[in-house]
Short mmCIF file of C-alpha atoms in Angstrom, two decimals:
data_model
loop_
_atom_site.label_atom_id
_atom_site.label_comp_id
_atom_site.label_asym_id
_atom_site.label_seq_id
_atom_site.Cartn_x
_atom_site.Cartn_y
_atom_site.Cartn_z
CA MET A 1 1.10 0.90 17.07
CA THR A 2 -0.96 3.96 18.39
CA LYS A 3 -0.18 2.99 22.04
CA SER A 4 3.57 4.02 21.29
CA PHE A 5 2.67 7.48 20.34
CA PRO A 6 2.17 9.05 24.10
CA ARG A 7 5.37 7.30 25.14
CA LEU A 8 7.44 8.63 22.32
CA GLU A 9 5.92 12.13 22.43
CA ARG A 10 6.73 12.36 26.15
CA GLU A 11 10.09 11.10 25.57
CA LEU A 12 10.70 13.73 22.83
CA ALA A 13 9.56 16.49 25.16
CA SER A 14 11.71 15.38 27.99
CA ARG A 15 14.85 14.70 25.96
CA GLY A 16 14.51 17.47 23.47
CA PRO A 17 15.18 16.92 19.61
CA ASN A 18 16.39 13.31 19.10
CA ASP A 19 16.86 11.72 15.68
CA ASP A 20 15.80 8.21 16.66
CA ILE A 21 12.72 9.25 18.41
CA HIS A 22 11.59 11.49 15.64
CA HIS A 23 12.29 8.71 13.08
CA GLU A 24 10.23 6.13 15.13
CA LEU A 25 7.34 8.54 15.50
CA GLY A 26 7.55 9.27 11.76
CA LEU A 27 7.27 5.57 10.90
CA ALA A 28 4.43 5.12 13.47
CA TYR A 29 2.41 7.94 11.93
CA ASN A 30 3.11 6.83 8.24
CA ALA A 31 1.67 3.47 9.31
CA ILE A 32 -1.61 4.84 10.24
CA ARG A 33 -1.42 7.00 7.07
CA ASP A 34 -1.25 10.33 9.14
CA TYR A 35 1.23 11.49 6.43
CA GLU A 36 1.58 15.16 7.60
CA ARG A 37 2.66 14.21 11.04
CA ALA A 38 4.89 11.55 9.69
CA LEU A 39 6.52 14.01 7.39
CA THR A 40 7.19 16.55 10.20
CA HIS A 41 9.04 13.88 12.37
CA LEU A 42 10.89 12.20 9.34
CA GLN A 43 12.14 15.48 8.05
CA ALA A 44 13.54 16.41 11.63
CA ALA A 45 15.25 13.09 11.70
CA VAL A 46 16.94 13.66 8.40
CA ASP A 47 17.83 17.19 9.49
CA LEU A 48 19.22 15.93 12.69
CA ARG A 49 21.23 13.09 11.35
CA ARG A 50 22.84 15.54 8.66
CA ALA A 51 23.70 17.87 11.37
CA HIS A 52 25.07 15.70 14.21
CA ALA A 53 27.29 12.65 14.04
CA LYS A 54 26.43 10.13 16.93
CA PRO A 55 29.31 9.33 19.14
CA LYS A 56 30.65 5.71 19.15
CA THR A 57 29.40 5.12 15.54
CA SER A 58 31.48 4.74 12.36
CA PRO A 59 31.17 7.01 9.36
CA GLU A 60 29.65 4.11 7.55
CA GLU A 61 26.89 3.52 10.13
CA ARG A 62 26.00 7.21 10.28
CA ASP A 63 25.75 7.15 6.39
CA VAL A 64 23.42 4.17 6.51
CA VAL A 65 21.09 5.66 9.20
CA LEU A 66 20.79 9.03 7.30
CA ALA A 67 20.16 7.05 4.02
CA ASN A 68 17.27 4.95 5.81
CA ALA A 69 15.69 8.44 7.11
CA CYS A 70 15.97 9.79 3.59
CA SER A 71 14.34 6.74 2.07
CA ASN A 72 11.43 6.84 4.44
CA LEU A 73 11.02 10.62 4.12
CA ALA A 74 10.82 10.07 0.25
CA GLY A 75 8.17 7.39 0.86
CA VAL A 76 5.91 9.75 2.73
CA LEU A 77 6.45 12.54 0.36
CA GLU A 78 5.39 10.31 -2.37
CA SER A 79 2.29 9.35 -0.52
CA LEU A 80 1.47 13.02 -0.27
CA GLY A 81 1.85 13.51 -4.16
CA ARG A 82 4.98 15.76 -3.64
CA HIS A 83 6.97 13.65 -6.16
CA ASP A 84 9.89 16.26 -6.89
CA GLU A 85 10.54 16.55 -3.26
CA ALA A 86 10.44 12.97 -2.93
CA ALA A 87 12.95 12.40 -5.64
CA SER A 88 15.19 14.97 -3.89
CA ALA A 89 15.19 13.04 -0.73
CA VAL A 90 16.09 9.89 -2.71
CA ARG A 91 19.08 11.60 -4.35
CA ALA A 92 20.21 13.16 -0.96
CA GLY A 93 20.13 9.52 0.50
CA LEU A 94 22.02 8.06 -2.23
CA VAL A 95 24.77 10.59 -1.64
CA ALA A 96 25.07 9.26 2.00
CA HIS A 97 24.79 5.57 0.95
CA GLY A 98 24.86 4.91 -2.58
CA ARG A 99 24.29 1.27 -2.34
CA SER A 100 21.23 1.23 -0.50
CA PHE A 101 18.57 -1.32 -1.85
CA MET A 102 15.58 0.84 -0.99
CA LEU A 103 17.07 4.15 -2.38
CA ASN A 104 18.21 2.61 -5.62
CA TYR A 105 14.75 0.84 -6.03
CA GLN A 106 13.05 4.28 -5.25
CA GLN A 107 15.44 5.96 -7.69
CA ALA A 108 14.67 3.48 -10.35
CA LYS A 109 10.81 3.85 -10.05
CA PHE A 110 11.25 7.55 -10.54
CA LEU A 111 13.45 7.00 -13.52
CA VAL A 112 10.96 4.45 -15.08
CA GLY A 113 8.18 7.23 -14.58
CA CYS A 114 10.49 9.56 -16.65
CA GLY A 115 11.08 7.09 -19.31
CA ASP A 116 14.81 6.54 -18.48
CA ILE A 117 14.96 2.79 -18.61
CA SER A 118 18.57 2.50 -19.00
CA GLU A 119 19.56 4.37 -15.90
CA ALA A 120 16.70 2.76 -14.02
CA LEU A 121 18.14 -0.76 -14.65
CA GLU A 122 21.65 0.59 -13.41
CA HIS A 123 20.17 1.56 -10.14
CA LEU A 124 18.31 -1.69 -9.77
CA ASP A 125 21.36 -3.51 -10.59
CA VAL A 126 23.16 -1.63 -7.79
CA SER A 127 20.27 -2.46 -5.46
CA LEU A 128 21.48 -6.01 -5.45
CA LYS A 129 24.93 -5.00 -4.10
CA ASP A 130 23.72 -3.56 -0.79
CA PRO A 131 25.38 -5.84 1.90
CA THR A 132 23.89 -4.15 4.88
CA THR A 133 20.19 -5.48 5.34
CA VAL A 134 17.61 -7.63 4.03
CA VAL A 135 14.14 -6.43 3.38
CA GLY A 136 11.85 -8.04 6.02
CA LYS A 137 12.45 -11.71 5.91
CA PHE A 138 13.28 -11.82 2.21
CA ASP A 139 16.86 -11.67 0.76
CA HIS A 140 17.59 -8.90 -1.84
CA GLY A 141 17.03 -11.06 -4.75
CA GLU A 142 13.49 -12.35 -3.83
CA THR A 143 12.34 -8.74 -2.89
CA LEU A 144 13.70 -7.49 -6.22
CA LEU A 145 11.95 -10.20 -8.16
CA LEU A 146 8.67 -9.38 -6.38
CA VAL A 147 9.15 -5.68 -7.31
CA LEU A 148 10.23 -6.63 -10.96
CA SER A 149 6.97 -8.52 -11.36
CA THR A 150 4.85 -5.52 -10.83
CA ASP A 151 3.38 -3.62 -13.67
CA THR A 152 5.51 -0.44 -12.75
CA TYR A 153 8.42 -2.15 -14.82
CA ASP A 154 6.35 -2.84 -17.85
CA PRO A 155 8.28 -0.32 -19.91
CA ALA A 156 11.70 -2.13 -19.02
CA ARG A 157 10.45 -5.74 -19.61
CA LYS A 158 11.67 -6.03 -23.29
CA ASP A 159 15.16 -4.77 -22.61
CA PRO A 160 17.76 -7.61 -22.58
CA ARG A 161 19.32 -6.06 -19.28
CA PHE A 162 16.04 -6.66 -17.68
CA SER A 163 16.31 -10.19 -17.99
CA ALA A 164 19.91 -10.23 -16.96
CA LEU A 165 18.88 -8.45 -13.72
CA ALA A 166 16.11 -10.86 -13.10
CA GLN A 167 18.56 -13.66 -13.53
CA ARG A 168 21.03 -12.03 -10.99
CA ALA A 169 18.08 -11.55 -8.58
CA TYR A 170 17.05 -15.17 -8.87
CA GLY A 171 20.71 -16.11 -8.22
CA ASP A 172 20.15 -19.96 -7.55
CA LEU A 173 20.46 -21.59 -11.01
CA LYS A 174 23.74 -22.41 -12.73
CA GLY A 175 24.17 -21.12 -16.18
CA THR A 176 22.44 -18.31 -17.89
CA LEU A 177 18.55 -18.47 -17.91
CA ASP A 178 16.20 -16.16 -19.96
CA PRO A 179 12.76 -15.89 -18.41
CA MET A 180 11.63 -14.84 -21.76
CA ALA A 181 12.30 -18.06 -23.50
CA GLY A 182 10.69 -20.72 -21.56
CA ASP A 183 12.08 -23.40 -23.78
CA VAL A 184 12.86 -27.05 -22.83
CA GLU A 185 16.41 -26.34 -21.66
CA VAL A 186 15.30 -23.53 -19.30
CA GLU A 187 12.23 -25.40 -18.04
CA GLN A 188 14.78 -28.66 -17.35
CA ALA A 189 17.11 -26.54 -15.53
CA LEU A 190 14.17 -25.15 -13.47
CA GLN A 191 12.88 -28.65 -12.76
CA ASP A 192 16.24 -29.89 -11.52
CA SER A 193 16.76 -26.95 -9.23
CA LEU A 194 13.39 -27.72 -7.61
CA ALA A 195 13.88 -31.26 -7.22
CA GLY A 196 10.79 -33.27 -6.33
CA GLY A 197 8.57 -30.07 -6.53
CA GLY A 198 9.41 -29.20 -10.08
CA GLU A 199 7.42 -31.45 -12.05
CA ASP A 200 3.90 -30.39 -11.00
CA PHE A 201 5.15 -26.86 -10.65
CA LEU A 202 6.26 -26.65 -14.30
CA MET A 203 3.10 -28.61 -15.51
CA HIS A 204 0.98 -25.87 -14.24
CA TYR A 205 3.21 -23.12 -15.61
CA ARG A 206 3.13 -24.55 -18.96
CA LYS A 207 -0.76 -24.85 -18.96
CA ALA A 208 -0.77 -21.14 -17.82
CA LYS A 209 1.16 -20.27 -20.65
CA ARG A 210 -0.91 -22.19 -23.15
CA CYS A 211 -4.10 -20.57 -21.77
CA LEU A 212 -2.62 -17.06 -22.30
CA GLU A 213 -1.88 -18.11 -26.07
CA LYS A 214 -5.58 -18.81 -26.35
CA GLY A 215 -6.50 -15.59 -24.53
CA ASP A 216 -7.91 -17.50 -21.47
CA LEU A 217 -6.70 -15.36 -18.59
CA ASP A 218 -8.94 -17.04 -15.97
CA GLY A 219 -7.50 -20.27 -17.04
CA ALA A 220 -3.95 -18.87 -16.58
CA PHE A 221 -4.60 -17.60 -13.18
CA GLN A 222 -6.13 -20.86 -12.10
CA HIS A 223 -2.80 -22.64 -12.98
CA LEU A 224 -0.51 -20.49 -11.67
CA GLU A 225 -2.59 -20.37 -8.41
CA ALA A 226 -2.55 -24.10 -8.48
CA SER A 227 1.16 -24.27 -8.67
CA LEU A 228 1.48 -23.13 -5.24
CA SER A 229 -1.76 -24.18 -3.69
CA GLU A 230 -1.06 -27.97 -2.96
CA ARG A 231 1.01 -27.07 0.14
CA GLU A 232 2.55 -23.88 1.56
CA PRO A 233 4.86 -22.71 -0.92
CA SER A 234 8.54 -23.42 -0.39
CA VAL A 235 11.12 -20.71 -0.89
CA ASP A 236 12.29 -22.32 -4.07
CA LEU A 237 8.83 -22.71 -5.54
CA GLY A 238 7.94 -19.16 -4.69
CA LYS A 239 11.12 -17.59 -5.70
CA THR A 240 10.99 -19.56 -8.99
CA LEU A 241 7.49 -18.32 -9.85
CA LEU A 242 8.54 -14.64 -9.19
CA PHE A 243 11.32 -15.12 -11.61
CA LEU A 244 9.00 -16.52 -14.26
CA LEU A 245 6.46 -14.09 -13.76
CA THR A 246 9.01 -11.19 -14.71
CA SER A 247 8.51 -12.46 -18.11
CA GLN A 248 6.54 -10.36 -20.72
CA VAL A 249 4.62 -13.25 -21.25
CA PHE A 250 2.51 -12.58 -18.28
CA ASP A 251 1.90 -9.08 -19.08
CA PRO A 252 -1.75 -9.57 -19.84
CA LEU A 253 -2.15 -10.43 -16.19
CA ARG A 254 -0.44 -7.68 -14.71
CA GLY A 255 -2.54 -5.04 -12.96
CA ASN A 256 -5.44 -7.64 -12.13
CA PRO A 257 -5.80 -7.87 -8.40
CA ARG A 258 -5.47 -11.69 -8.77
CA PHE A 259 -2.04 -11.21 -10.14
CA ASP A 260 -1.01 -9.04 -7.06
CA HIS A 261 -2.30 -11.74 -4.64
CA LEU A 262 -0.26 -14.47 -6.51
CA LEU A 263 2.86 -12.31 -6.13
CA MET A 264 2.14 -11.98 -2.40
CA HIS A 265 1.65 -15.78 -1.95
CA ALA A 266 4.70 -16.61 -4.04
CA SER A 267 6.81 -14.27 -1.86
CA HIS A 268 5.24 -15.05 1.44
CA TRP A 269 4.51 -11.29 1.77
CA PRO A 270 2.35 -10.64 4.75
#
């Protein structure tokens, strides 16, 4: 990553202000946590993309690239503790591209922090409608399940709309499933959807729930980890575990580093 800095800086000096180069430099500096330099370049990228429409690009494409720069700028501002400015950058990005997955996720996170659960859930719902990209190698549903499983969304977990959102993000099962329930019908539907891998997976899931009922957090972790440990987790197993972990049943585990590791394992996150 650091090897690209001299080339990009030389190119910027020779070509003059260029939004793509500023944006690439901003991301590179952000990756090494040099947030002040990242901020300088990402702000320049946003300003240039607002001021100049690129030739041979459609208005929709211009909106998307501006929104992307606003999202990355907001992330750096958040890292610097400049939360109000970060929120303003997100709002500006949403004006350009209101369906952006990342911008709607960022806005939802700010709203949860302010206690506005209802509007936060609306933005998360919109985030699933972004047709333009996937996040890394994951589809939006899998990525959103990973996000919803974190402790950031504890205040929203009891809202029925949260369950509906998790169901939409999961997206693979027929009928309506409530991750809060864990009843026989739900577990049977999950087992059917997972085919051969469902039986062992759900056995560990049920044992993990029983451990939690007894206050045995270590036992719960052991069974959840075992549900994925016999082989490299398939997309189905990982996504199903992410879906189940959005349930408030697992709130006692949230915030523990072992829980974060479990989420990364289930989602194949690097």
